[in-house]
CSV table of C-alpha atoms in Angstrom, one decimal:
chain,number,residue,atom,x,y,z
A,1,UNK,CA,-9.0,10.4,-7.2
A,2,UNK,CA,-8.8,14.4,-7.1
A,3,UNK,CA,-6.0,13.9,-5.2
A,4,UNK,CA,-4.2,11.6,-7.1
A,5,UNK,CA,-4.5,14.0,-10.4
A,6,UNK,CA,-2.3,16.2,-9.9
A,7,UNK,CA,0.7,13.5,-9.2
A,8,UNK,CA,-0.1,11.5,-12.0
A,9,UNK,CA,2.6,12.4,-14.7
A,10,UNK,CA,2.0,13.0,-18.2
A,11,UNK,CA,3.4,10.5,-20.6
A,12,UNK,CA,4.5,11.4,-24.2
A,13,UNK,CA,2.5,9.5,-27.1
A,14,UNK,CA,-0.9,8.1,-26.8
A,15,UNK,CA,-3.7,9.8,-24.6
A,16,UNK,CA,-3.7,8.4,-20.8
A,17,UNK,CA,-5.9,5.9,-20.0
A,18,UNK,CA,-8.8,7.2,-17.5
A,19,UNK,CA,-7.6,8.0,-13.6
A,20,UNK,CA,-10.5,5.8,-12.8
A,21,UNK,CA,-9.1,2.7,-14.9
A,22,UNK,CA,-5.4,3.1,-13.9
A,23,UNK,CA,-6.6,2.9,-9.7
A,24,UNK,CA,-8.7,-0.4,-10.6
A,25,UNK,CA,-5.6,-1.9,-11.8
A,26,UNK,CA,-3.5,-1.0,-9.3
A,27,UNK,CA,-5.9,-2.0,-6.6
A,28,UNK,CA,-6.4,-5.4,-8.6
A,29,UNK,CA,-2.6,-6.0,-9.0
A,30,UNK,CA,-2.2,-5.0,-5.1
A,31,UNK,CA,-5.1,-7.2,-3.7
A,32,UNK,CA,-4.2,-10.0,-5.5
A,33,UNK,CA,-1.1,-12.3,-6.6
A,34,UNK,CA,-1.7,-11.8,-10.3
A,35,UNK,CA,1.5,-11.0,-12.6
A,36,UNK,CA,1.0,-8.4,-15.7
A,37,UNK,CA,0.6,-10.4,-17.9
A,38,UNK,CA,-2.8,-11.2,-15.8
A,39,UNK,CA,-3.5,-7.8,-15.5
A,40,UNK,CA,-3.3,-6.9,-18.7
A,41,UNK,CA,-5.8,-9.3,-19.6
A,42,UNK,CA,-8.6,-8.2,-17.2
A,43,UNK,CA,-7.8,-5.2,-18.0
A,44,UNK,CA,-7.0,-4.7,-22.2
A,45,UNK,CA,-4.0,-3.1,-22.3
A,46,UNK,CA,-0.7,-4.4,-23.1
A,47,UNK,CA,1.8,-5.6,-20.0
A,48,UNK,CA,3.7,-2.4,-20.6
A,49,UNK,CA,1.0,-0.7,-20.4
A,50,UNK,CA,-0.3,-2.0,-16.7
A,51,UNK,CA,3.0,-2.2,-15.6
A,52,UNK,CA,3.1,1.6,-15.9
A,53,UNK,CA,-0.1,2.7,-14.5
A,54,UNK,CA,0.6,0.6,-11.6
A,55,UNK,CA,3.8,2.2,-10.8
A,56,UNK,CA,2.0,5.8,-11.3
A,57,UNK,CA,-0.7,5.1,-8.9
A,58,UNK,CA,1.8,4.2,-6.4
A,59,UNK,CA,4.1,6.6,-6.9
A,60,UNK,CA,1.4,9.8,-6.3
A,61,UNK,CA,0.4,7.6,-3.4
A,62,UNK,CA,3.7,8.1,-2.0
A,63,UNK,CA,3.8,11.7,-2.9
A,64,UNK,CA,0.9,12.0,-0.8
A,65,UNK,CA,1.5,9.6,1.9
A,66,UNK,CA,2.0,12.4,4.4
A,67,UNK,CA,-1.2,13.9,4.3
A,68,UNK,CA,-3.1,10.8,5.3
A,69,UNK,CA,-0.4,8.6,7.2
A,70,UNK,CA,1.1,10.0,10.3
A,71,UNK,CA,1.8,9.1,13.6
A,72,UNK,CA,-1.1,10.5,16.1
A,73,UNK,CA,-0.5,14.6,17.8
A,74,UNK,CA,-0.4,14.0,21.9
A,75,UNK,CA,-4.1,14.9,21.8
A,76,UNK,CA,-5.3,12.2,19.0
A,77,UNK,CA,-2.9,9.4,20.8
A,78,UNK,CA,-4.9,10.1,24.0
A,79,UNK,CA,-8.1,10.0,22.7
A,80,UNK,CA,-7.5,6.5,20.9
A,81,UNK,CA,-6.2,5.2,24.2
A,82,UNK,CA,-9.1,6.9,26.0
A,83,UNK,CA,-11.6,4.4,23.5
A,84,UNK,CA,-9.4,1.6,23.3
A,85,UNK,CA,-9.8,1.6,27.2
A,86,UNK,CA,-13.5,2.2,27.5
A,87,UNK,CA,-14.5,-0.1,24.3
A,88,UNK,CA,-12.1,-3.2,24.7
A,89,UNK,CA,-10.5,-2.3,28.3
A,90,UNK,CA,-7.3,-2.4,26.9
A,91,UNK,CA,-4.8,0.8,28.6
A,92,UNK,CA,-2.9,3.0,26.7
A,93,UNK,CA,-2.9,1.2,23.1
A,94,UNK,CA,-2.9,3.8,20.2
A,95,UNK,CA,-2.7,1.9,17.4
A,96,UNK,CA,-3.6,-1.4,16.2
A,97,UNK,CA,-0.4,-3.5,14.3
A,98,UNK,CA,-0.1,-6.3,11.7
A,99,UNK,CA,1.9,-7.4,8.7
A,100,UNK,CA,1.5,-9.5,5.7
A,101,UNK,CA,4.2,-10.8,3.4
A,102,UNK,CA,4.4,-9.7,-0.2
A,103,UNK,CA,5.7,-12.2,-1.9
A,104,UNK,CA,8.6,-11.0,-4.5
A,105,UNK,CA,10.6,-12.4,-7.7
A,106,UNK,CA,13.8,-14.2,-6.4
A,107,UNK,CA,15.9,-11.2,-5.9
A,108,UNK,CA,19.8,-11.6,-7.3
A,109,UNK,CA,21.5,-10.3,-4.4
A,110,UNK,CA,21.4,-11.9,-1.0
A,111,UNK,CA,18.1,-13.8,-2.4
A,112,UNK,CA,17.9,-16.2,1.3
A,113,UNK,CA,17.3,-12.6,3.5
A,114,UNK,CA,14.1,-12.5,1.3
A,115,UNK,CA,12.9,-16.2,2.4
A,116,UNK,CA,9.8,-15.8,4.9
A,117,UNK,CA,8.9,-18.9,7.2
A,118,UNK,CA,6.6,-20.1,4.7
A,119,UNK,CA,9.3,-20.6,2.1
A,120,UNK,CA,8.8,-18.0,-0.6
A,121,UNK,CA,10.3,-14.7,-0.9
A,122,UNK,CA,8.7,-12.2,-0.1
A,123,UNK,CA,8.8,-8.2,1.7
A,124,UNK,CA,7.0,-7.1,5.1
A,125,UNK,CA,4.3,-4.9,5.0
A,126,UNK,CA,3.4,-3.5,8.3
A,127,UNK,CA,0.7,-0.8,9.3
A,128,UNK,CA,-0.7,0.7,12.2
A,129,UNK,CA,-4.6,1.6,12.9
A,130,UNK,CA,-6.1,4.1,15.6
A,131,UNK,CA,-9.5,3.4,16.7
A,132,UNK,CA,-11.2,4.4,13.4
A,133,UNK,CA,-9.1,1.9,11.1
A,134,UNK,CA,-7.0,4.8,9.9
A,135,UNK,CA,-3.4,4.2,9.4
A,136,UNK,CA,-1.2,6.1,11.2
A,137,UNK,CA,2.0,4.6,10.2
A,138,UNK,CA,3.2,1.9,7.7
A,139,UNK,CA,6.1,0.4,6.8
A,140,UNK,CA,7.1,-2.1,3.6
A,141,UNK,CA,10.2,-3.3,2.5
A,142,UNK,CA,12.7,-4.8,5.1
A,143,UNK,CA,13.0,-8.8,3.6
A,144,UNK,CA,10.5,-11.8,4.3
């Protein structure tokens, strides 16, 4: 959360909510498929209200983004492939991939890009992991 504090902007009017409060809801509203209103509820504040702290969470998340996701230094990618080879006797992996969809609200332009092969829209989220589940890269946006 220390981190987080210092990207977290100030907004005018009533006193912030608690750091602490503001990352529950935006992990809630990120592991789940629960719309404001939803949160709001779980959490007693108005829609507005978890609408914003969600967006500021993520937004000093992605100010920081560089600090803690980057792809592997020559040395770090060796010694992932190094373990990946001894552990699972897989040669020269350094890094672990997958992807999820997140679904989306119909967009308004070019709204059949965005349908996935399940049939909802939705975005691709897709991360890489070394050898101690850290993620060295992601990547969310390109359509479902």
């Amino acid at each position: 959360m220390l981190y987080l504090q210092p990207h977290i902007t100030k907004q005018p009017g009533r006193p912030p909510l608690p750091l602490e409060k503001q990352m529950l809801m935006c992990i809630w509203y990120l592991s789940n498929q629960e719309g404001f209103r939803s949160l709001a509820d779980r959490f007693d504040v108005t829609k507005s209200t978890a609408y914003e702290c969600v967006r500021r969470i993520i937004d000093a998340i992605i100010c920081l983004r560089q600090d803690f996701i980057r792809w592997p230094t020559p040395v770090e990618a060796r010694r992932t492939s190094i373990y990946f080879k001894e552990v699972n006797n897989f040669p020269n992996v350094i890094g672990c991939i997958d992807g999820s969809h997140i679904p989306i609200a119909r967009p308004k332009e070019k709204s059949d890009s965005y349908i996935n092969r399940k049939g909802y829209h939705s975005v691709i989220l897709q991360g890489i992991c070394n050898e101690k589940c850290e993620f060295i890269d992601v990547s969310c946006g390109w359509p479902g």
